[in-house]
JSON list of C-alpha atoms in Angstrom, two decimals:
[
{"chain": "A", "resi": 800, "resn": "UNK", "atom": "CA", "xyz": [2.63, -46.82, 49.89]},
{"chain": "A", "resi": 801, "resn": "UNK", "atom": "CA", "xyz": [-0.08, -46.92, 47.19]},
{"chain": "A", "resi": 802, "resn": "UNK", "atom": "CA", "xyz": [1.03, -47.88, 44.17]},
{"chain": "A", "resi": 803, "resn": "UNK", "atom": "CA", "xyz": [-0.82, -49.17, 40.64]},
{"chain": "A", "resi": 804, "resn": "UNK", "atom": "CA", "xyz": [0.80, -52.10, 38.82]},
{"chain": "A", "resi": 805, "resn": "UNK", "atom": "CA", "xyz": [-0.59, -53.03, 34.91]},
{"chain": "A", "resi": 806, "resn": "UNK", "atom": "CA", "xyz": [-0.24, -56.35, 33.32]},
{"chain": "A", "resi": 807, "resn": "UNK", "atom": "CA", "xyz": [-1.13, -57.46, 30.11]},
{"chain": "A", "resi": 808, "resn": "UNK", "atom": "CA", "xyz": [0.57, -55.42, 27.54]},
{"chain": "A", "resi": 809, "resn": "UNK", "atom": "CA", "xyz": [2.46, -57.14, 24.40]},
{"chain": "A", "resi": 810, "resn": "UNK", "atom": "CA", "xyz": [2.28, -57.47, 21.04]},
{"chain": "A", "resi": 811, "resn": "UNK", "atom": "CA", "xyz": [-0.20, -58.39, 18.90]},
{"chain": "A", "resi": 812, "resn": "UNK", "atom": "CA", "xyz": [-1.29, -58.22, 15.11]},
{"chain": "A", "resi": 813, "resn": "UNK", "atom": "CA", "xyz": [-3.97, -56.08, 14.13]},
{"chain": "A", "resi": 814, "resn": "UNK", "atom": "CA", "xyz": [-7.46, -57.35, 14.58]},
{"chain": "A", "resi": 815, "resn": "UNK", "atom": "CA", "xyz": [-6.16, -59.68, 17.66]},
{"chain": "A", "resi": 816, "resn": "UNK", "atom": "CA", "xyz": [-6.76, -59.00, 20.85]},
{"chain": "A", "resi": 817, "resn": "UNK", "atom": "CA", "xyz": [-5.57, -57.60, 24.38]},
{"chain": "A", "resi": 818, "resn": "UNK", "atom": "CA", "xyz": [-6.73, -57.57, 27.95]},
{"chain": "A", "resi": 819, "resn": "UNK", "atom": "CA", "xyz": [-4.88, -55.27, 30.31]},
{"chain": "A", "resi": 820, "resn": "UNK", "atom": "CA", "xyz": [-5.42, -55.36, 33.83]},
{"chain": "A", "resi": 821, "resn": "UNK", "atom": "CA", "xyz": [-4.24, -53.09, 36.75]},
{"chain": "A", "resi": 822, "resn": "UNK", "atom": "CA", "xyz": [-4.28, -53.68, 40.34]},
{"chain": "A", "resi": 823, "resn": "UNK", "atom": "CA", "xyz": [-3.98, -50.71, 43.10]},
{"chain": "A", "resi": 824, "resn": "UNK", "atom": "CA", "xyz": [-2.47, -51.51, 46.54]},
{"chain": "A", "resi": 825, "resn": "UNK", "atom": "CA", "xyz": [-1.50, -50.38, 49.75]},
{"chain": "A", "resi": 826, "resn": "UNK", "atom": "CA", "xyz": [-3.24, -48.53, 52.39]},
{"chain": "A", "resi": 827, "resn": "UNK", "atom": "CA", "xyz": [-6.07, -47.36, 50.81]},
{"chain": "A", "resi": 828, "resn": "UNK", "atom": "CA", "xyz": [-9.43, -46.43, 51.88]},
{"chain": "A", "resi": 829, "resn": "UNK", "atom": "CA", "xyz": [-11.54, -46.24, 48.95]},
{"chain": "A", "resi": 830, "resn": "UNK", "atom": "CA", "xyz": [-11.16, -45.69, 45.28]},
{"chain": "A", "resi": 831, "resn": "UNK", "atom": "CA", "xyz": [-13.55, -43.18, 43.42]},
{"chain": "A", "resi": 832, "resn": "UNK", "atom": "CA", "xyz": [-12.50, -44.04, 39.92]},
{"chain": "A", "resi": 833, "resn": "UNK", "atom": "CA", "xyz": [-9.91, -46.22, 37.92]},
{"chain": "A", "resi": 834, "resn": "UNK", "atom": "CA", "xyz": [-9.18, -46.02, 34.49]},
{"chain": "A", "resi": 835, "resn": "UNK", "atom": "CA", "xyz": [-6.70, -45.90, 31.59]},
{"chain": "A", "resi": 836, "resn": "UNK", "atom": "CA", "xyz": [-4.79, -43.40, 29.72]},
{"chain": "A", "resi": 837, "resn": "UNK", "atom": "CA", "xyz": [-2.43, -44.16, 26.65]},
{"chain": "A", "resi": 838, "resn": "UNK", "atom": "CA", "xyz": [0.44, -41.70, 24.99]},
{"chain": "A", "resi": 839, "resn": "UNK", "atom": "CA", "xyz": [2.09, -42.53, 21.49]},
{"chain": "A", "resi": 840, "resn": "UNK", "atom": "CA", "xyz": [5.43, -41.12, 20.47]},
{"chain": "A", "resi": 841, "resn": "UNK", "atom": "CA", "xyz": [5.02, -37.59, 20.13]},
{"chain": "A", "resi": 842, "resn": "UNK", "atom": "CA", "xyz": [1.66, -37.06, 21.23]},
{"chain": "A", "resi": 843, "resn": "UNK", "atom": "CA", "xyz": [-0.16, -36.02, 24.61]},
{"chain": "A", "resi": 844, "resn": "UNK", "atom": "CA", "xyz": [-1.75, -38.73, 27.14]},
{"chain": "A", "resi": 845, "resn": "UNK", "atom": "CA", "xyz": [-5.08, -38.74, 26.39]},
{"chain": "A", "resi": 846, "resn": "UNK", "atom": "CA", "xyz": [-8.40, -40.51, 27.82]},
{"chain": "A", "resi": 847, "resn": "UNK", "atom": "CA", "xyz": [-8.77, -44.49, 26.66]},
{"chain": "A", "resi": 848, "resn": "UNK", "atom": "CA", "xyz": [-11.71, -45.43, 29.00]},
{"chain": "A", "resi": 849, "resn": "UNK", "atom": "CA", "xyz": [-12.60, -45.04, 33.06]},
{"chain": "A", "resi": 850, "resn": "UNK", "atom": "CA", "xyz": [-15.32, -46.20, 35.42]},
{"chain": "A", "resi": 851, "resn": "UNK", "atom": "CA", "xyz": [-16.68, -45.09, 38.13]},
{"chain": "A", "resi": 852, "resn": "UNK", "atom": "CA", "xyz": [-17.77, -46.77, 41.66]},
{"chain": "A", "resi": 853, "resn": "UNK", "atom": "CA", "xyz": [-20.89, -46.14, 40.27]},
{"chain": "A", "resi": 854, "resn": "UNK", "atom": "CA", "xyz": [-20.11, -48.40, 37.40]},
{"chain": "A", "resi": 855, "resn": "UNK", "atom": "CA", "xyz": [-20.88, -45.34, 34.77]},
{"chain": "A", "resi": 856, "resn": "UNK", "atom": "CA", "xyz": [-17.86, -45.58, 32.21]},
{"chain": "A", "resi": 857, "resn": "UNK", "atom": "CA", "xyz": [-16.79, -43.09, 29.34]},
{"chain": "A", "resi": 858, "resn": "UNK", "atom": "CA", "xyz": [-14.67, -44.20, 26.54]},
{"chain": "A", "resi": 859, "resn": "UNK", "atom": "CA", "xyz": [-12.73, -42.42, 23.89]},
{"chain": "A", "resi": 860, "resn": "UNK", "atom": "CA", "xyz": [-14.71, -42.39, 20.87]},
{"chain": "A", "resi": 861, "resn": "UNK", "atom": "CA", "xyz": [-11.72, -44.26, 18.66]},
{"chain": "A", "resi": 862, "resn": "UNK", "atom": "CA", "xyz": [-12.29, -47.03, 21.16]},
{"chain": "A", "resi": 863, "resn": "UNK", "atom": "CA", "xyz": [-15.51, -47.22, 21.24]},
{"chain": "A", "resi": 864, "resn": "UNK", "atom": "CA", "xyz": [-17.74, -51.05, 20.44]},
{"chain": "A", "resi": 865, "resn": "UNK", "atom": "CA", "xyz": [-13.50, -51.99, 20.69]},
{"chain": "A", "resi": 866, "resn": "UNK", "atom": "CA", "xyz": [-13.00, -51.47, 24.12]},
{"chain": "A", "resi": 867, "resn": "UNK", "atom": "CA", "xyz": [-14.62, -52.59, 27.19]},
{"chain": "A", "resi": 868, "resn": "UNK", "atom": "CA", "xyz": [-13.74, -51.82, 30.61]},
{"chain": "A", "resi": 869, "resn": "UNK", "atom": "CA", "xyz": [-14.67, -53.25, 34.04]},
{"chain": "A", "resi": 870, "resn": "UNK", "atom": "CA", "xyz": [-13.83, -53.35, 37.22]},
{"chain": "A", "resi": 871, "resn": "UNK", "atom": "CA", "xyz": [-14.06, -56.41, 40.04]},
{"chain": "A", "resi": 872, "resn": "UNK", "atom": "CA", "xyz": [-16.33, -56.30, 42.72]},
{"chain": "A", "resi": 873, "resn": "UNK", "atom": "CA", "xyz": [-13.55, -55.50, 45.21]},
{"chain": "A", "resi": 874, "resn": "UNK", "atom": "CA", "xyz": [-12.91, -52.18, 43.34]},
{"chain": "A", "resi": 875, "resn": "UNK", "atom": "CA", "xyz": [-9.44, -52.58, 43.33]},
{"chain": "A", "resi": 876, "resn": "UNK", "atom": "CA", "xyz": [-8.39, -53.63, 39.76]},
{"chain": "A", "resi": 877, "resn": "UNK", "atom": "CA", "xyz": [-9.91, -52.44, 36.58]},
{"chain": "A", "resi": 878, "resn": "UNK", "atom": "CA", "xyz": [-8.89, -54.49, 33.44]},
{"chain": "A", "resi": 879, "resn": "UNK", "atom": "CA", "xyz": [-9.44, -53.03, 29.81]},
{"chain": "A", "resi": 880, "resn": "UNK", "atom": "CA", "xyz": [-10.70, -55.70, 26.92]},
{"chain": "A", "resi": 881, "resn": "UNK", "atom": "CA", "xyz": [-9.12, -54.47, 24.03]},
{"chain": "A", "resi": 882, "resn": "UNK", "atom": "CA", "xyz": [-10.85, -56.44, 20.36]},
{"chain": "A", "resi": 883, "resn": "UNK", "atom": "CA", "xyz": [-10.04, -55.57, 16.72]},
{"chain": "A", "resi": 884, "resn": "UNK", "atom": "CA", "xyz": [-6.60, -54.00, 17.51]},
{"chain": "A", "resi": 885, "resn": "UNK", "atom": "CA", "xyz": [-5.23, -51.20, 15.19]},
{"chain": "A", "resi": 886, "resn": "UNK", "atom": "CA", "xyz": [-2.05, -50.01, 14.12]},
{"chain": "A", "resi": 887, "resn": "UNK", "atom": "CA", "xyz": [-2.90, -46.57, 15.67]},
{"chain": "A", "resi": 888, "resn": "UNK", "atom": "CA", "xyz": [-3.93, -48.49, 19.14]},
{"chain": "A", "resi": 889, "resn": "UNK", "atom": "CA", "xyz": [-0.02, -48.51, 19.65]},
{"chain": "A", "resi": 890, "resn": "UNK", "atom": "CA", "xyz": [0.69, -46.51, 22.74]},
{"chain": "A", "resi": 891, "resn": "UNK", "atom": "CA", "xyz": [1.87, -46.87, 26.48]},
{"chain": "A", "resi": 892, "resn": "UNK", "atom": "CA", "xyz": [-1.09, -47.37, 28.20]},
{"chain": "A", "resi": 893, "resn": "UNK", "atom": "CA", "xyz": [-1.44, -45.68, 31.98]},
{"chain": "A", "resi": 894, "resn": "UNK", "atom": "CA", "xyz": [-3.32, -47.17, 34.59]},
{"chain": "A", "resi": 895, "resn": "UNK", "atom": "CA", "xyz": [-5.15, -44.40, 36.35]},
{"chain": "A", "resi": 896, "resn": "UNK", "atom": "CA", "xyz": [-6.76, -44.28, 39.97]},
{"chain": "A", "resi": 897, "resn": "UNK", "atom": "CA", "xyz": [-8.15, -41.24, 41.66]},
{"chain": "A", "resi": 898, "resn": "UNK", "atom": "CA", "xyz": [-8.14, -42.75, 45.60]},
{"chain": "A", "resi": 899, "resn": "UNK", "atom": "CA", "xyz": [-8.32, -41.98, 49.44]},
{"chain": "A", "resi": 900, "resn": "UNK", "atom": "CA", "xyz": [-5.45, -43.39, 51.02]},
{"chain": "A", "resi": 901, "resn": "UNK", "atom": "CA", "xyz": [-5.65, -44.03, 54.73]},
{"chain": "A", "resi": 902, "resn": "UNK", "atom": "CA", "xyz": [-5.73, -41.65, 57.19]},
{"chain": "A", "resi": 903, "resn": "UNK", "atom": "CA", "xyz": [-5.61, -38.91, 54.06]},
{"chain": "A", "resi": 904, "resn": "UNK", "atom": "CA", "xyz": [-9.50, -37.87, 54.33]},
{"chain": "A", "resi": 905, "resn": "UNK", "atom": "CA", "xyz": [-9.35, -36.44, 50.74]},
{"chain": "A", "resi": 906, "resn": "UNK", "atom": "CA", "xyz": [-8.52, -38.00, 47.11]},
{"chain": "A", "resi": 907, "resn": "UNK", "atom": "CA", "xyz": [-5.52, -38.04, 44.90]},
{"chain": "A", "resi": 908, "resn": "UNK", "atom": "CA", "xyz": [-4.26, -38.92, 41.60]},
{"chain": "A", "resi": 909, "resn": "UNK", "atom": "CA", "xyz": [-2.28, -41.98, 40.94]},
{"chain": "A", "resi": 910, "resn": "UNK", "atom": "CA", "xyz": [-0.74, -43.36, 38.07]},
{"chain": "A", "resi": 911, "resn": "UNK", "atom": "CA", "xyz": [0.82, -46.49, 36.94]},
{"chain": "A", "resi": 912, "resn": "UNK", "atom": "CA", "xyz": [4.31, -46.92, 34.82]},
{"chain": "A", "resi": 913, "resn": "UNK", "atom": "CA", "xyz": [2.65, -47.89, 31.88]},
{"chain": "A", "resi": 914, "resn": "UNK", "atom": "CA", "xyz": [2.89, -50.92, 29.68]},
{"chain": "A", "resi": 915, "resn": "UNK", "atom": "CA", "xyz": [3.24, -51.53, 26.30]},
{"chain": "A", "resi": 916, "resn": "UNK", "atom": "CA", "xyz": [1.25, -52.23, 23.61]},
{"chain": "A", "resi": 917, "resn": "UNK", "atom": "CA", "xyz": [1.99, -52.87, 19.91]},
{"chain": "A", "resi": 918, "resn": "UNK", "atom": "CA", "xyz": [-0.52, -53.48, 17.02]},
{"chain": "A", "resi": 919, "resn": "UNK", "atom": "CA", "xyz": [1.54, -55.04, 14.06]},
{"chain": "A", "resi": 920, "resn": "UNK", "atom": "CA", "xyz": [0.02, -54.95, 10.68]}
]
């Protein structure tokens, strides 16, 4: 029943800007950790940016002084502030969620479907 939805993803030109935002639902207990992944064409999935409960975040260094993540006080969506959009920014980007579901008493991996995003030139 717990599932991660993103919003937010488009087109844009380069040097525009994005803000993607993901919201987890369902029968959860608490979240440890959101975040999001991206994956061109061809190429692996690879970190964008994550934070913690904690509110400690790690970024990518291509994304870095770019990107901005955060994460409402509820702890149940992140969003991702993406300024001065490249070309090479072009990806699907994941929403990612390690959780405890309900009645679980451990954490798991979940994963969004991904949205689009496209950096003309």
């Amino acid at each position: 029943q717990v599932q991660l939805k993103e919003f937010g993803g488009g087109l844009v030109q380069a040097g525009g800007s994005l803000r993607l935002s993901c919201q987890a639902s369902g029968t959860i207990f608490s979240i440890n950790t959101m975040g999001w992944y991206r994956q061109a064409p061809g190429k692996q999935r690879d970190l964008v940016a994550a934070v913690a409960t904690s509110g400690s975040t790690n970024y990518a260094d291509s994304v870095k002084g770019r990107f901005t993540i955060s994460r409402e006080n509820a702890k149940t969506t992140v969003y991702l502030q993406m300024n001065t959009l490249k070309p090479e920014d072009t990806a699907v980007y994941y929403c990612y969620a390690k959780l405890m579901p309900l009645g679980l008493g451990y954490l798991e991996d979940y994963w969004g479907q991904g949205t689009q995003v496209t950096v003309s030139s």
